[in-house]
CSV table of C-alpha atoms in Angstrom, one decimal:
chain,number,residue,atom,x,y,z
O,147,MET,CA,-48.3,-61.2,17.4
O,148,LYS,CA,-48.2,-60.3,13.7
O,149,ASN,CA,-50.3,-57.2,14.9
O,150,ASN,CA,-48.0,-55.9,16.9
O,151,THR,CA,-44.8,-56.5,14.9
O,152,LEU,CA,-46.7,-54.7,12.2
O,153,ARG,CA,-47.7,-51.8,14.9
O,154,ILE,CA,-44.3,-51.6,16.0
O,155,ALA,CA,-42.4,-51.5,12.1
O,156,ALA,CA,-45.3,-48.5,11.6
O,157,PHE,CA,-44.1,-46.4,14.9
O,158,LEU,CA,-40.6,-47.2,13.7
O,159,LEU,CA,-40.8,-46.0,10.6
O,160,ALA,CA,-42.6,-43.1,11.5
O,161,ALA,CA,-40.1,-42.2,13.8
O,162,CYS,CA,-37.5,-42.1,11.3
O,163,SER,CA,-39.6,-40.6,8.1
O,164,ALA,CA,-40.7,-37.9,11.3
O,165,PRO,CA,-36.8,-36.3,11.9
O,166,ALA,CA,-36.7,-37.0,8.1
O,167,ILE,CA,-39.3,-34.4,6.9
O,168,HIS,CA,-37.9,-32.3,10.1
O,169,ALA,CA,-34.4,-32.5,8.2
O,170,GLU,CA,-36.2,-31.2,4.7
O,171,GLY,CA,-37.7,-28.6,6.1
O,172,GLU,CA,-34.7,-27.5,7.4
O,173,THR,CA,-32.6,-27.9,4.4
O,174,GLU,CA,-35.6,-25.6,2.7
O,175,THR,CA,-35.1,-23.0,5.0
O,176,LEU,CA,-31.0,-22.8,5.0
O,177,ASN,CA,-31.7,-22.4,1.0
O,178,GLU,CA,-33.9,-19.2,1.5
O,179,GLU,CA,-31.5,-18.0,4.2
O,180,ASN,CA,-29.0,-19.3,1.6
O,181,THR,CA,-30.2,-17.2,-1.0
O,182,ASN,CA,-30.9,-14.5,1.2
O,183,ALA,CA,-27.8,-14.3,2.2
O,184,GLU,CA,-26.0,-14.6,-0.9
O,185,ALA,CA,-28.4,-11.8,-2.4
O,186,ALA,CA,-27.1,-9.5,0.6
O,187,MET,CA,-23.4,-10.3,-0.1
O,188,ALA,CA,-24.1,-9.5,-3.6
O,189,GLU,CA,-25.5,-5.6,-2.5
O,190,LYS,CA,-23.2,-4.6,-0.3
O,191,GLU,CA,-20.2,-6.3,-2.0
O,192,ASN,CA,-19.0,-3.4,-3.3
O,193,THR,CA,-19.1,-1.4,0.5
O,194,ALA,CA,-18.4,-4.5,2.8
O,195,TYR,CA,-13.7,-4.3,2.2
O,196,ASP,CA,-12.5,-3.6,5.6
O,197,MET,CA,-8.7,-2.2,4.5
O,198,GLU,CA,-7.6,-0.7,8.0
O,199,ASN,CA,-4.6,-3.3,8.2
O,200,GLY,CA,-3.0,-1.5,5.1
O,201,VAL,CA,-1.7,-5.0,3.5
O,202,LEU,CA,-5.4,-6.6,1.5
O,203,PRO,CA,-8.5,-6.3,1.9
O,204,ILE,CA,-10.9,-8.3,4.5
O,205,ALA,CA,-14.1,-8.9,2.4
O,206,ASP,CA,-16.4,-11.7,3.9
O,207,ASP,CA,-15.1,-14.4,1.4
O,208,ARG,CA,-11.7,-13.7,2.0
O,209,GLY,CA,-10.8,-17.4,4.3
O,210,PHE,CA,-12.9,-17.0,7.6
O,211,THR,CA,-13.0,-14.6,10.1
O,212,LEU,CA,-14.2,-15.3,14.1
O,213,GLN,CA,-16.7,-13.0,15.2
O,214,SER,CA,-18.9,-12.4,18.3
O,215,LYS,CA,-22.7,-12.4,18.2
O,216,ASP,CA,-23.3,-8.5,18.9
O,217,GLY,CA,-19.9,-7.9,16.4
O,218,ASN,CA,-17.9,-6.3,18.2
O,219,PHE,CA,-14.8,-8.8,18.8
O,220,VAL,CA,-13.8,-9.6,15.1
O,221,PHE,CA,-10.7,-11.9,14.7
O,222,LYS,CA,-9.5,-12.8,11.2
O,223,PRO,CA,-5.8,-14.2,10.4
O,224,TYR,CA,-4.7,-13.1,7.4
O,225,MET,CA,-1.6,-13.8,4.7
O,226,MET,CA,-0.3,-12.3,1.7
O,227,LEU,CA,2.5,-14.4,-0.3
O,228,GLN,CA,3.6,-12.6,-4.1
O,229,SER,CA,5.9,-13.9,-5.4
O,230,THR,CA,8.1,-12.4,-8.4
O,231,LEU,CA,10.2,-12.6,-11.7
O,232,SER,CA,11.7,-10.2,-13.1
O,233,TYR,CA,14.4,-8.9,-15.6
O,234,ARG,CA,16.0,-5.6,-15.3
O,235,TYR,CA,18.6,-4.6,-17.8
O,236,TYR,CA,21.0,-1.8,-16.6
O,237,ASP,CA,22.6,0.8,-18.8
O,238,ASP,CA,27.1,0.6,-18.8
O,239,VAL,CA,27.8,4.0,-16.3
O,240,GLY,CA,28.4,3.0,-13.5
O,241,LEU,CA,30.2,-0.8,-14.8
O,242,ASP,CA,33.2,-1.5,-14.5
O,243,LYS,CA,33.9,-4.5,-17.6
O,244,ALA,CA,37.3,-5.1,-15.7
O,245,TYR,CA,35.3,-7.0,-13.4
O,246,ASN,CA,32.9,-8.3,-15.3
O,247,GLN,CA,29.8,-6.5,-14.2
O,248,ASP,CA,26.8,-7.3,-16.4
O,249,ASN,CA,24.3,-5.2,-17.8
O,250,VAL,CA,21.6,-8.1,-16.7
O,251,ALA,CA,21.7,-7.6,-12.3
O,252,ASN,CA,19.2,-8.0,-9.9
O,253,SER,CA,17.0,-10.3,-11.7
O,254,GLY,CA,15.4,-13.6,-11.1
O,255,PHE,CA,13.3,-14.9,-9.1
O,256,ALA,CA,12.2,-13.5,-5.9
O,257,VAL,CA,9.3,-13.4,-2.6
O,258,PRO,CA,8.9,-9.8,-1.6
O,259,TYR,CA,6.2,-10.6,0.8
O,260,ALA,CA,5.3,-13.2,2.1
O,261,ILE,CA,2.9,-11.9,5.2
O,262,ILE,CA,1.9,-13.2,8.1
O,263,GLY,CA,-0.5,-11.9,10.8
O,264,PHE,CA,-4.1,-10.8,12.1
O,265,THR,CA,-6.2,-8.2,12.1
O,266,GLY,CA,-9.4,-7.4,13.9
O,267,LYS,CA,-12.0,-5.3,16.4
O,268,ALA,CA,-12.8,-5.4,20.1
O,269,PHE,CA,-14.9,-3.9,22.1
O,270,GLY,CA,-16.5,-2.4,18.8
O,271,LYS,CA,-14.2,0.7,19.3
O,272,ILE,CA,-10.6,-0.8,18.8
O,273,ASP,CA,-9.6,-2.2,15.7
O,274,TYR,CA,-5.6,-4.0,15.9
O,275,ASN,CA,-3.2,-5.0,13.2
O,276,ILE,CA,0.4,-7.5,13.2
O,277,CYS,CA,1.6,-9.2,11.1
O,278,ILE,CA,5.5,-10.2,9.8
O,279,ASN,CA,7.2,-10.0,6.4
O,280,ALA,CA,9.1,-13.4,7.0
O,281,ALA,CA,11.1,-12.3,3.2
O,282,ALA,CA,12.2,-9.2,5.5
O,283,SER,CA,15.5,-8.7,7.5
O,284,GLY,CA,16.3,-7.5,10.3
O,285,GLY,CA,13.6,-4.4,11.7
O,286,ALA,CA,11.1,-4.6,8.9
O,287,ILE,CA,10.2,-8.2,9.6
O,288,LEU,CA,7.5,-6.8,11.6
O,289,GLN,CA,6.1,-4.9,8.9
O,290,GLN,CA,2.8,-3.3,11.5
O,291,ALA,CA,1.9,-4.0,14.3
O,292,TRP,CA,-0.6,-1.4,15.5
O,293,ILE,CA,-4.1,-0.9,17.9
O,294,ASP,CA,-6.5,1.9,16.6
O,295,TYR,CA,-8.8,3.2,19.9
O,296,ALA,CA,-11.8,5.4,18.0
O,297,VAL,CA,-13.4,7.7,20.3
O,298,SER,CA,-15.9,8.5,17.4
O,299,PRO,CA,-15.6,8.4,13.7
O,300,ALA,CA,-14.1,11.2,13.4
O,301,LEU,CA,-11.6,10.9,17.1
O,302,ARG,CA,-9.9,8.3,16.7
O,303,PHE,CA,-5.9,7.7,18.0
O,304,ARG,CA,-3.3,5.1,16.2
O,305,ALA,CA,0.0,3.7,18.1
O,306,GLY,CA,2.9,1.2,16.7
O,307,LYS,CA,4.2,0.3,13.7
O,308,PHE,CA,2.4,1.5,10.1
O,309,LYS,CA,2.2,3.9,7.4
O,310,THR,CA,2.7,7.9,8.0
O,311,PRO,CA,0.1,9.5,6.4
O,312,PHE,CA,2.3,10.8,2.8
O,313,THR,CA,1.1,10.5,-0.4
O,314,GLY,CA,-1.0,7.8,-1.5
O,315,ALA,CA,1.1,5.5,-3.5
O,316,TYR,CA,2.3,4.5,-0.3
O,317,LEU,CA,-1.2,4.0,1.7
O,318,THR,CA,-3.2,1.8,-1.3
O,319,THR,CA,-3.5,-1.0,0.3
O,320,LEU,CA,-0.6,-3.6,-0.6
O,321,GLY,CA,-3.0,-5.8,-2.2
O,322,GLU,CA,-4.8,-3.4,-4.4
O,323,THR,CA,-2.0,-1.5,-6.1
O,324,LEU,CA,-2.6,-1.0,-10.6
O,325,PHE,CA,1.0,-2.0,-11.1
O,326,PRO,CA,3.2,-4.4,-9.1
O,327,ILE,CA,6.1,-1.7,-9.3
O,328,MET,CA,6.4,1.3,-6.8
O,329,PRO,CA,7.0,4.6,-8.3
O,330,THR,CA,10.5,5.8,-8.9
O,331,SER,CA,10.1,8.7,-8.3
O,332,LEU,CA,9.3,7.6,-4.6
O,333,THR,CA,11.6,4.5,-4.3
O,334,SER,CA,15.2,6.1,-5.3
O,335,THR,CA,17.1,7.7,-3.6
O,336,VAL,CA,18.1,11.2,-4.6
O,337,ILE,CA,22.3,12.7,-5.7
O,338,MET,CA,24.1,15.2,-4.6
O,339,PRO,CA,26.9,16.0,-4.8
O,340,TYR,CA,28.8,15.2,-1.7
O,341,SER,CA,29.9,12.1,-0.6
O,342,LEU,CA,28.1,11.5,3.1
O,343,ASN,CA,27.4,7.8,2.8
O,344,ALA,CA,24.2,9.1,5.8
O,345,VAL,CA,22.6,11.2,2.9
O,346,THR,CA,20.9,8.9,0.9
O,347,PRO,CA,16.9,10.3,1.6
O,348,THR,CA,14.0,9.6,-0.6
O,349,ILE,CA,10.5,11.4,-1.4
O,350,GLY,CA,8.9,8.7,-0.1
O,351,THR,CA,8.6,8.2,3.7
O,352,GLY,CA,6.4,4.5,4.6
O,353,PHE,CA,6.5,2.5,7.4
O,354,ASP,CA,7.2,3.9,10.7
O,355,LEU,CA,6.9,3.8,14.6
O,356,GLY,CA,5.0,6.6,15.9
O,357,VAL,CA,1.2,7.7,16.8
O,358,GLU,CA,-1.1,10.0,15.2
O,359,MET,CA,-3.9,11.1,15.3
O,360,HIS,CA,-7.0,11.0,12.6
O,361,GLY,CA,-10.5,10.2,11.4
O,362,LEU,CA,-13.4,10.9,9.0
O,363,ILE,CA,-15.9,14.3,9.5
O,364,ASN,CA,-18.6,13.6,7.8
O,365,ASN,CA,-18.0,11.4,5.8
O,366,GLN,CA,-15.9,13.1,3.8
O,367,PHE,CA,-13.5,15.4,5.4
O,368,GLY,CA,-9.7,13.4,6.4
O,369,TYR,CA,-7.1,14.3,8.2
O,370,GLU,CA,-4.2,12.2,9.9
O,371,ILE,CA,-1.7,14.5,12.4
O,372,GLY,CA,1.1,12.4,13.4
O,373,ILE,CA,4.5,11.9,15.1
O,374,PHE,CA,7.2,9.3,14.0
O,375,ASN,CA,10.3,8.3,15.1
O,376,GLY,CA,11.6,9.6,11.0
O,377,THR,CA,13.8,6.0,11.1
O,378,GLY,CA,12.0,3.7,8.5
O,379,SER,CA,10.3,-0.7,8.7
O,380,SER,CA,13.8,-1.0,9.6
O,381,VAL,CA,14.9,0.0,12.9
O,382,ASN,CA,12.3,-1.0,15.9
O,383,THR,CA,14.2,0.6,18.8
O,384,ALA,CA,14.1,3.8,19.9
O,385,THR,CA,16.7,5.6,18.8
O,386,LYS,CA,16.1,9.0,18.6
O,387,GLY,CA,17.4,12.1,20.8
O,388,PHE,CA,16.8,16.3,20.6
O,389,SER,CA,18.2,18.5,17.8
O,390,ASP,CA,20.9,20.5,18.2
O,391,ASP,CA,19.6,23.2,15.7
O,392,ASN,CA,16.2,23.5,15.9
O,393,HIS,CA,16.1,22.4,20.2
O,394,ILE,CA,13.3,20.0,19.7
O,395,PRO,CA,13.3,16.3,19.5
O,396,SER,CA,14.8,14.5,16.5
O,397,LEU,CA,11.0,12.8,15.3
O,398,LEU,CA,9.4,12.5,11.6
O,399,TYR,CA,6.8,15.3,12.1
O,400,ALA,CA,3.8,14.6,9.4
O,401,GLY,CA,-0.3,15.5,8.4
O,402,ARG,CA,-2.5,14.4,6.3
O,403,PHE,CA,-6.0,16.4,4.9
O,404,THR,CA,-8.2,15.0,2.1
O,405,TRP,CA,-11.8,15.9,0.7
O,406,GLN,CA,-13.6,12.8,-0.4
O,407,PRO,CA,-16.5,14.6,-1.6
O,408,LYS,CA,-18.4,11.0,-2.5
O,409,GLY,CA,-18.4,9.3,1.0
O,410,ALA,CA,-14.9,7.4,2.2
O,411,MET,CA,-12.0,6.0,-0.8
O,412,PRO,CA,-11.3,2.5,-0.3
O,413,MET,CA,-7.8,2.1,-0.3
O,414,THR,CA,-7.6,0.2,-3.3
O,415,GLN,CA,-6.2,0.7,-7.4
O,416,GLY,CA,-8.7,-1.8,-9.0
O,417,ASN,CA,-9.5,-4.5,-7.4
O,418,ALA,CA,-12.5,-7.2,-10.4
O,419,LYS,CA,-15.1,-6.8,-6.9
O,420,MET,CA,-15.4,-3.5,-6.8
O,421,GLN,CA,-16.5,-2.2,-10.3
O,422,ASN,CA,-19.9,-0.1,-9.3
O,423,LEU,CA,-18.2,2.3,-7.3
O,424,ASP,CA,-18.6,6.2,-7.6
O,425,LYS,CA,-15.2,7.2,-5.4
O,426,MET,CA,-13.0,10.7,-5.5
O,427,LEU,CA,-10.1,11.4,-3.2
O,428,ILE,CA,-8.1,14.6,-2.8
O,429,GLY,CA,-5.6,15.7,-0.4
O,430,ILE,CA,-2.6,17.1,1.0
O,431,SER,CA,0.5,16.3,3.3
O,432,ALA,CA,3.9,16.8,4.5
O,433,ASN,CA,5.8,16.4,6.8
O,434,TYR,CA,9.7,17.6,8.5
O,435,ASN,CA,11.9,14.6,9.4
O,436,ASN,CA,13.9,17.0,11.6
O,437,GLU,CA,17.2,15.8,11.4
O,438,ALA,CA,17.2,13.0,9.3
O,439,GLU,CA,19.7,10.7,8.3
O,440,ASN,CA,21.4,10.1,11.6
O,441,GLU,CA,21.2,12.9,12.2
O,442,SER,CA,23.0,14.7,8.5
O,443,THR,CA,19.9,15.9,7.5
O,444,ASN,CA,16.4,18.5,8.2
O,445,ASP,CA,14.1,17.1,5.2
O,446,PHE,CA,10.5,18.3,4.4
O,447,ARG,CA,8.1,17.3,2.5
O,448,ALA,CA,5.4,18.6,0.8
O,449,GLY,CA,2.8,16.1,-1.9
O,450,LEU,CA,-0.3,17.2,-3.8
O,451,GLU,CA,-3.1,13.8,-4.4
O,452,PHE,CA,-5.9,12.6,-6.8
O,453,ALA,CA,-7.6,9.8,-6.7
O,454,TRP,CA,-11.1,8.2,-8.8
O,455,LEU,CA,-12.4,4.9,-8.9
O,456,LYS,CA,-15.4,5.2,-11.6
O,457,ASN,CA,-17.1,1.6,-12.3
O,458,LYS,CA,-14.3,0.0,-14.0
O,459,TRP,CA,-11.7,3.3,-14.2
O,460,TYR,CA,-8.9,4.3,-12.4
O,461,PHE,CA,-7.2,7.7,-12.0
O,462,ALA,CA,-5.0,9.6,-9.8
O,463,ALA,CA,-1.6,11.7,-10.0
O,464,GLU,CA,0.5,13.3,-7.6
O,465,GLY,CA,3.1,15.1,-7.0
O,466,TYR,CA,5.8,15.7,-4.2
O,467,TYR,CA,9.1,18.0,-3.0
O,468,MET,CA,11.3,17.2,-0.7
O,469,HIS,CA,14.2,19.8,0.9
O,470,VAL,CA,17.3,18.9,2.4
O,471,GLY,CA,19.1,21.0,4.4
O,472,PHE,CA,22.0,20.1,6.3
O,473,THR,CA,22.3,20.3,9.4
O,474,ASN,CA,25.2,23.0,11.3
O,475,ARG,CA,27.7,20.3,12.0
O,476,GLN,CA,28.1,18.8,9.0
O,477,LYS,CA,29.5,22.6,7.9
O,478,ILE,CA,27.4,22.7,4.1
O,479,ASP,CA,25.4,26.0,4.1
O,480,GLU,CA,24.4,23.9,0.5
O,481,SER,CA,21.1,23.2,0.5
O,482,PHE,CA,18.7,20.6,-2.3
O,483,ASN,CA,15.1,20.9,-3.2
O,484,TYR,CA,14.1,17.7,-5.9
O,485,TRP,CA,10.4,17.4,-7.0
O,486,GLY,CA,8.5,13.8,-8.3
O,487,ALA,CA,5.5,13.3,-10.2
O,488,TYR,CA,3.6,10.8,-11.7
O,489,ALA,CA,0.3,10.0,-13.5
O,490,GLN,CA,-1.3,6.5,-14.0
O,491,VAL,CA,-5.2,5.4,-15.6
O,492,GLY,CA,-6.6,1.6,-14.7
O,493,TYR,CA,-9.0,0.0,-16.2
O,494,PHE,CA,-11.2,-3.3,-17.0
O,495,VAL,CA,-11.2,-4.1,-20.2
O,496,ALA,CA,-13.4,-7.6,-18.8
O,497,PRO,CA,-14.9,-8.2,-15.2
O,498,GLN,CA,-11.7,-10.3,-14.5
O,499,TRP,CA,-8.6,-8.0,-16.5
O,500,GLN,CA,-7.2,-4.9,-15.3
O,501,VAL,CA,-4.3,-2.9,-17.8
O,502,GLY,CA,-3.0,-0.1,-16.6
O,503,LEU,CA,-0.6,3.0,-18.1
O,504,ARG,CA,1.7,4.5,-15.4
O,505,TYR,CA,3.7,8.1,-16.6
O,506,ASP,CA,6.8,8.9,-13.8
O,507,TRP,CA,8.7,11.8,-13.6
O,508,MET,CA,11.5,12.3,-11.2
O,509,ASP,CA,14.0,15.9,-10.9
O,510,ARG,CA,16.9,13.5,-8.8
O,511,ASN,CA,20.2,16.0,-9.3
O,512,GLY,CA,18.0,18.8,-8.2
O,513,SER,CA,16.6,22.3,-9.1
O,514,GLY,CA,19.7,23.3,-9.3
O,515,LYS,CA,20.9,21.0,-12.1
O,516,ASP,CA,19.5,20.7,-15.3
O,517,GLY,CA,18.1,17.0,-16.5
O,518,SER,CA,15.3,14.6,-15.2
O,519,LEU,CA,14.0,11.0,-15.4
O,520,ASN,CA,10.6,9.8,-17.0
O,521,ALA,CA,9.4,6.7,-16.2
O,522,PRO,CA,6.2,4.7,-18.5
O,523,ALA,CA,5.5,1.7,-17.6
O,524,VAL,CA,2.3,-0.9,-18.4
O,525,SER,CA,0.7,-3.0,-16.7
O,526,VAL,CA,-1.7,-5.9,-17.1
O,527,ASN,CA,-3.7,-7.7,-13.9
O,528,TYR,CA,-4.7,-10.6,-14.2
O,529,PHE,CA,-7.5,-11.5,-10.9
O,530,VAL,CA,-8.7,-15.3,-11.5
O,531,PRO,CA,-12.1,-16.3,-10.7
O,532,LYS,CA,-13.1,-18.3,-7.1
O,533,THR,CA,-8.7,-17.9,-5.8
O,534,ASN,CA,-8.0,-15.0,-4.2
O,535,ILE,CA,-4.9,-15.1,-6.8
O,536,LYS,CA,-3.5,-11.7,-8.2
O,537,ILE,CA,-1.1,-12.3,-11.7
O,538,SER,CA,0.9,-9.6,-12.8
O,539,GLY,CA,2.5,-8.1,-15.6
O,540,ALA,CA,4.6,-4.7,-15.5
O,541,TYR,CA,7.3,-2.8,-18.4
O,542,GLN,CA,8.9,0.3,-17.2
O,543,TYR,CA,11.7,2.1,-19.2
O,544,THR,CA,13.8,4.5,-17.6
O,545,GLY,CA,14.8,7.5,-19.8
O,546,ARG,CA,16.5,10.4,-19.3
O,547,TRP,CA,16.2,14.2,-20.8
O,548,GLY,CA,17.4,17.8,-20.8
O,549,HIS,CA,21.2,17.5,-19.0
O,550,ASP,CA,24.1,19.6,-19.5
O,551,THR,CA,26.3,17.4,-19.8
O,552,GLN,CA,26.8,14.0,-20.7
O,553,LEU,CA,28.3,13.1,-17.0
O,554,ASP,CA,25.6,14.5,-15.5
O,555,ARG,CA,22.9,12.4,-17.6
O,556,ASP,CA,24.8,8.8,-17.1
O,557,LEU,CA,25.0,10.0,-13.2
O,558,ASP,CA,21.2,11.3,-13.0
O,559,GLU,CA,20.3,7.4,-13.0
O,560,ILE,CA,23.7,5.2,-11.7
O,561,GLY,CA,21.0,2.7,-9.7
O,562,LEU,CA,18.4,2.2,-11.7
O,563,SER,CA,17.5,0.1,-14.9
O,564,THR,CA,16.7,0.9,-18.2
O,565,HIS,CA,14.2,-1.7,-18.9
O,566,THR,CA,12.7,-3.4,-16.0
O,567,ALA,CA,9.8,-6.6,-17.0
O,568,LEU,CA,8.4,-7.9,-13.8
O,569,ILE,CA,5.5,-11.4,-13.2
O,570,MET,CA,4.1,-11.5,-10.0
O,571,MET,CA,1.8,-13.8,-8.7
O,572,GLN,CA,-0.1,-13.2,-5.7
O,573,TYR,CA,-1.7,-14.7,-2.5
O,574,ALA,CA,-4.2,-13.8,-0.4
O,575,PHE,CA,-6.7,-14.6,1.9
């Protein structure tokens, strides 16, 4: 009996120890696989970022991704939240002290972006993206919604709501900008000597509804050719008609062509995990918004751009032009020309710290009048390790020079703050 008991105990001990030994072997294998995976990830960390969604780079270490075994189907939910604290000081011009209008306005806390969406791939040929900005209102709540079908890398078709192909500042991935403040020359409305509320175009075009053909040829030459509503991100419905003057559909016709001599350029202005790249982009773009601004003007825009990522450095410069001509029904023969440009540089002074300088210039009152705006700015970005949190601080001064009269000088800055300081906290996965 005693021997039988010993035999049973020995058998149970062996049975229990076998899985333990097997588990230990599995652990060693898993550890080896993890080490290899980490090494592979480190090797490709600078090129594994998918920036197709235009909001933030989708990297393997951001949140989670569902993917089929063959990689033809990918589903990636994501979010991005930006919270800001700003201070804006305005000159006395345009303020009515009788109504106690203060020099400090549009200041305090804000949430410019609270984006929730999902992106991914299907059938190995389709990219898709849809997201809402809960911080917006009206039609702008739907920030993006598009599908992209790839016949080949050189021939792709995209339809829906997405960024129009004009200016690298707008096309930069939203969470990857060097400054938390866009260049004033792109976002500010121009000034005209006519009190037509409908005529308030900006040089920048941003998001819109439309369709485009695009691609990258020989991993160097990029192109984007598209047709859009021309109504901007706040309109999600079909509201356009036929041009009375030009007898073509009243739409935005746009094109952009780039040369990327060192391979595809990621649309980033600085990422703490992408400091070993050498990529360059040179581009030209143009668009024509036929009977834009509620059928009051026809707007033509053109731009030149340059961007270079060199290890810890980032350089960019852009120049753009807009011609605004009134339609016949407005009975105004005069037309206006506007110019703008900026140059900026960023550098990682430490692995997680990036500093930036920018000079922004705009001929806001048109080439027919003397005087222009200049807006130098500085920024600091801190990428909190292992959190996907980015903290940014920036200061911008808006100055005026070359005006004929004090009235022209004052009118040129109406609606713009002289001093702008902003702190932004961004979280994304």
